[in-house]
Amino acid sequence: METLLSDATHIWLRELEPTLTRYMLFTLAVWLALWILLRPFLKARKIRQETPPARQMLVELGFSLRSMVIFATAGVAVTFMYRAGLYPLTGLADGWGPVWFGVSIVAGVVGLDAWFYWTHRLMHDPRLFRRFHRRHHRSNNPSPFTAYSFDIGEALLLFGFVVVWPMIFPMPSYSMQWVMLYQIATNTLLHSGYELMPARRDGRPMLDFIVTTTHHDLHHAQAGWNYGAWFTWWDRWMGTEHPEYLNRYAAAAWRPFAAKNKVKLVLDRSR
């Protein structure tokens, strides 16, 4: 029993360290870069005039730490599931070389996007919202520290992807770590309050299939829209993209160009 407990503790610390490191690295980097160092140069790209207070960010940090403890604890269970042979596809994928390693990361990001969209919509069901997702939406005006500010149920539901995906898709060892790295890097930017996606000449996002900060910020402001976190596909296929999204994006990202060229910020969605 002591050996098992010692082993579990070692695994727990091993799981917590990279998650905590990634979170602190990206949240602090985005906060320092956008909110402090580049703030005077990014005024035109700030989505809202108001800035979240320090108290809100401290609360978000506290709940994010709790979420990471949950992730690490669930990670212990996943490690024992691997040892029990419940992930045979990983062993196969380990022998498929570096090209497949890269393919699996891309597939993992796409799969995570689908997982997030549908679980996110589910959590907005009135019967589930208060227990699963209310904590995250207490950050009506989010900050980089909002990234993991979850209720316990939401943290477990998000981690569910790490449990399920390798069972149905051959993910090589350690490739999921890169998916999670992408997830937290973009997650902090989506909650940063600054629109960094370059605009095309017509005012639409340069990479229109990628969720922008404006896209996700609208979800925090008006929760019935924009459930996607990484790609706009599902919101557009399912008709859940905010009808004013492109205009709001243009107001934040295209404004300097519009002022220069004296162009009205009106977009034709049929373009």
Short mmCIF file of N, CA, C and O in Angstrom, two decimals, residues 47 190 195 197-198 203-219 222 225-226 230-232 235-236 240-253 267 269:
data_model
loop_
_atom_site.label_atom_id
_atom_site.label_comp_id
_atom_site.label_asym_id
_atom_site.label_seq_id
_atom_site.Cartn_x
_atom_site.Cartn_y
_atom_site.Cartn_z
N ILE A 47 -10.44 45.24 -26.88
CA ILE A 47 -11.83 44.95 -27.23
C ILE A 47 -12.81 45.72 -26.36
O ILE A 47 -13.81 46.23 -26.83
N LEU A 190 -7.05 33.97 -26.08
CA LEU A 190 -8.50 34.16 -26.28
C LEU A 190 -9.13 34.95 -25.14
O LEU A 190 -10.16 35.59 -25.33
N GLU A 195 -7.35 42.09 -29.51
CA GLU A 195 -7.51 41.40 -30.78
C GLU A 195 -6.22 41.49 -31.58
O GLU A 195 -5.85 42.55 -32.07
N MET A 197 -5.42 39.10 -34.18
CA MET A 197 -5.51 38.51 -35.51
C MET A 197 -5.51 39.61 -36.58
O MET A 197 -6.34 40.51 -36.55
N PRO A 198 -4.59 39.56 -37.54
CA PRO A 198 -4.58 40.58 -38.62
C PRO A 198 -5.86 40.52 -39.44
O PRO A 198 -6.48 39.47 -39.58
N GLY A 203 -11.91 43.64 -43.96
CA GLY A 203 -12.22 43.71 -42.54
C GLY A 203 -12.44 42.38 -41.87
O GLY A 203 -12.63 42.34 -40.65
N ARG A 204 -12.40 41.29 -42.62
CA ARG A 204 -12.57 39.97 -42.01
C ARG A 204 -11.22 39.48 -41.47
O ARG A 204 -10.17 39.95 -41.90
N PRO A 205 -11.25 38.53 -40.54
CA PRO A 205 -9.98 38.00 -40.02
C PRO A 205 -9.14 37.37 -41.12
O PRO A 205 -9.67 36.72 -42.03
N MET A 206 -7.83 37.53 -41.02
CA MET A 206 -6.93 36.97 -42.02
C MET A 206 -7.10 35.45 -42.11
O MET A 206 -7.14 34.88 -43.19
N LEU A 207 -7.18 34.79 -40.96
CA LEU A 207 -7.45 33.35 -40.90
C LEU A 207 -8.84 33.18 -40.31
O LEU A 207 -9.00 33.00 -39.10
N ASP A 208 -9.84 33.23 -41.17
CA ASP A 208 -11.22 33.32 -40.72
C ASP A 208 -11.73 32.04 -40.08
O ASP A 208 -12.78 32.04 -39.44
N PHE A 209 -11.01 30.93 -40.26
CA PHE A 209 -11.44 29.66 -39.67
C PHE A 209 -10.93 29.50 -38.24
O PHE A 209 -11.28 28.53 -37.56
N ILE A 210 -10.10 30.43 -37.79
CA ILE A 210 -9.56 30.37 -36.42
C ILE A 210 -10.36 31.29 -35.51
O ILE A 210 -10.67 32.43 -35.89
N VAL A 211 -10.70 30.80 -34.33
CA VAL A 211 -11.41 31.63 -33.36
C VAL A 211 -10.50 32.77 -32.90
O VAL A 211 -9.36 32.54 -32.51
N THR A 212 -11.00 33.98 -32.97
CA THR A 212 -10.25 35.15 -32.54
C THR A 212 -10.61 35.51 -31.10
O THR A 212 -11.57 34.98 -30.53
N THR A 213 -9.84 36.42 -30.52
CA THR A 213 -10.14 36.87 -29.16
C THR A 213 -11.51 37.53 -29.12
O THR A 213 -12.27 37.34 -28.17
N THR A 214 -11.86 38.30 -30.15
CA THR A 214 -13.18 38.93 -30.21
C THR A 214 -14.28 37.88 -30.20
O THR A 214 -15.31 38.04 -29.54
N HIS A 215 -14.08 36.81 -30.95
CA HIS A 215 -15.06 35.73 -31.04
C HIS A 215 -15.36 35.17 -29.65
O HIS A 215 -16.53 35.04 -29.25
N HIS A 216 -14.31 34.85 -28.89
CA HIS A 216 -14.52 34.26 -27.57
C HIS A 216 -14.95 35.31 -26.55
O HIS A 216 -15.72 35.01 -25.63
N ASP A 217 -14.46 36.54 -26.69
CA ASP A 217 -14.87 37.60 -25.78
C ASP A 217 -16.37 37.83 -25.87
O ASP A 217 -17.04 38.10 -24.86
N LEU A 218 -16.93 37.71 -27.07
CA LEU A 218 -18.38 37.85 -27.25
C LEU A 218 -19.13 36.76 -26.49
O LEU A 218 -20.23 36.99 -25.98
N HIS A 219 -18.54 35.57 -26.41
CA HIS A 219 -19.18 34.50 -25.66
C HIS A 219 -19.26 34.85 -24.18
O HIS A 219 -20.27 34.58 -23.52
N GLN A 222 -22.01 37.66 -24.04
CA GLN A 222 -23.36 37.20 -24.38
C GLN A 222 -23.28 35.68 -24.57
O GLN A 222 -22.99 35.20 -25.67
N TRP A 225 -23.84 32.40 -27.54
CA TRP A 225 -23.21 32.32 -28.86
C TRP A 225 -21.75 31.89 -28.73
O TRP A 225 -21.17 31.95 -27.66
N ASN A 226 -21.17 31.53 -29.88
CA ASN A 226 -19.72 31.33 -30.00
C ASN A 226 -19.18 30.32 -28.99
O ASN A 226 -18.40 30.65 -28.10
N TRP A 230 -11.29 26.99 -30.77
CA TRP A 230 -10.10 27.06 -31.62
C TRP A 230 -10.43 27.30 -33.09
O TRP A 230 -9.71 28.00 -33.77
N PHE A 231 -11.54 26.73 -33.56
CA PHE A 231 -11.92 26.92 -34.95
C PHE A 231 -13.39 27.35 -35.01
O PHE A 231 -14.19 27.00 -34.15
N THR A 232 -13.72 28.12 -36.05
CA THR A 232 -15.08 28.66 -36.18
C THR A 232 -16.02 27.69 -36.88
O THR A 232 -17.22 27.99 -37.01
N ASP A 235 -19.39 26.47 -34.95
CA ASP A 235 -20.36 27.54 -34.74
C ASP A 235 -21.05 27.90 -36.05
O ASP A 235 -22.26 28.19 -36.05
N ARG A 236 -20.32 27.88 -37.14
CA ARG A 236 -20.93 28.23 -38.43
C ARG A 236 -21.80 27.10 -38.97
O ARG A 236 -22.87 27.35 -39.53
N THR A 240 -24.46 28.88 -34.50
CA THR A 240 -24.32 29.47 -33.17
C THR A 240 -23.29 30.59 -33.12
O THR A 240 -22.92 31.02 -32.02
N GLU A 241 -22.83 31.05 -34.27
CA GLU A 241 -21.91 32.18 -34.26
C GLU A 241 -22.70 33.48 -34.08
O GLU A 241 -23.75 33.67 -34.70
N HIS A 242 -22.19 34.36 -33.23
CA HIS A 242 -22.87 35.63 -32.95
C HIS A 242 -23.06 36.41 -34.24
O HIS A 242 -22.12 36.60 -35.02
N PRO A 243 -24.29 36.87 -34.52
CA PRO A 243 -24.55 37.58 -35.79
C PRO A 243 -23.75 38.86 -35.95
O PRO A 243 -23.56 39.34 -37.08
N GLU A 244 -23.26 39.44 -34.85
CA GLU A 244 -22.48 40.67 -34.93
C GLU A 244 -20.97 40.43 -34.83
O GLU A 244 -20.21 41.38 -34.74
N TYR A 245 -20.59 39.15 -34.86
CA TYR A 245 -19.17 38.86 -34.64
C TYR A 245 -18.24 39.59 -35.60
O TYR A 245 -17.28 40.24 -35.18
N LEU A 246 -18.49 39.52 -36.90
CA LEU A 246 -17.56 40.12 -37.86
C LEU A 246 -17.50 41.64 -37.72
O LEU A 246 -16.43 42.25 -37.87
N ASN A 247 -18.62 42.25 -37.40
CA ASN A 247 -18.60 43.69 -37.16
C ASN A 247 -17.81 44.03 -35.89
O ASN A 247 -17.06 45.01 -35.86
N ARG A 248 -17.99 43.23 -34.86
CA ARG A 248 -17.25 43.48 -33.61
C ARG A 248 -15.75 43.24 -33.82
O ARG A 248 -14.93 43.98 -33.28
N TYR A 249 -15.44 42.20 -34.59
CA TYR A 249 -14.02 41.95 -34.89
C TYR A 249 -13.43 43.14 -35.64
O TYR A 249 -12.33 43.61 -35.31
N ALA A 250 -14.14 43.63 -36.64
CA ALA A 250 -13.63 44.76 -37.43
C ALA A 250 -13.45 45.99 -36.56
O ALA A 250 -12.49 46.76 -36.75
N ALA A 251 -14.34 46.18 -35.60
CA ALA A 251 -14.23 47.35 -34.73
C ALA A 251 -12.96 47.32 -33.90
O ALA A 251 -12.40 48.37 -33.59
N ALA A 252 -12.49 46.11 -33.59
CA ALA A 252 -11.27 45.99 -32.78
C ALA A 252 -10.02 45.86 -33.62
O ALA A 252 -9.00 46.50 -33.33
N ALA A 253 -10.08 45.07 -34.69
CA ALA A 253 -8.86 44.74 -35.44
C ALA A 253 -8.66 45.60 -36.67
O ALA A 253 -7.53 45.85 -37.07
N LEU A 267 -19.66 45.03 -42.81
CA LEU A 267 -19.21 43.85 -43.54
C LEU A 267 -20.38 43.15 -44.19
O LEU A 267 -21.48 43.10 -43.64
N ARG A 269 -21.55 39.62 -45.10
CA ARG A 269 -21.24 38.22 -44.77
C ARG A 269 -21.24 37.34 -46.01
O ARG A 269 -20.72 36.23 -46.00
#
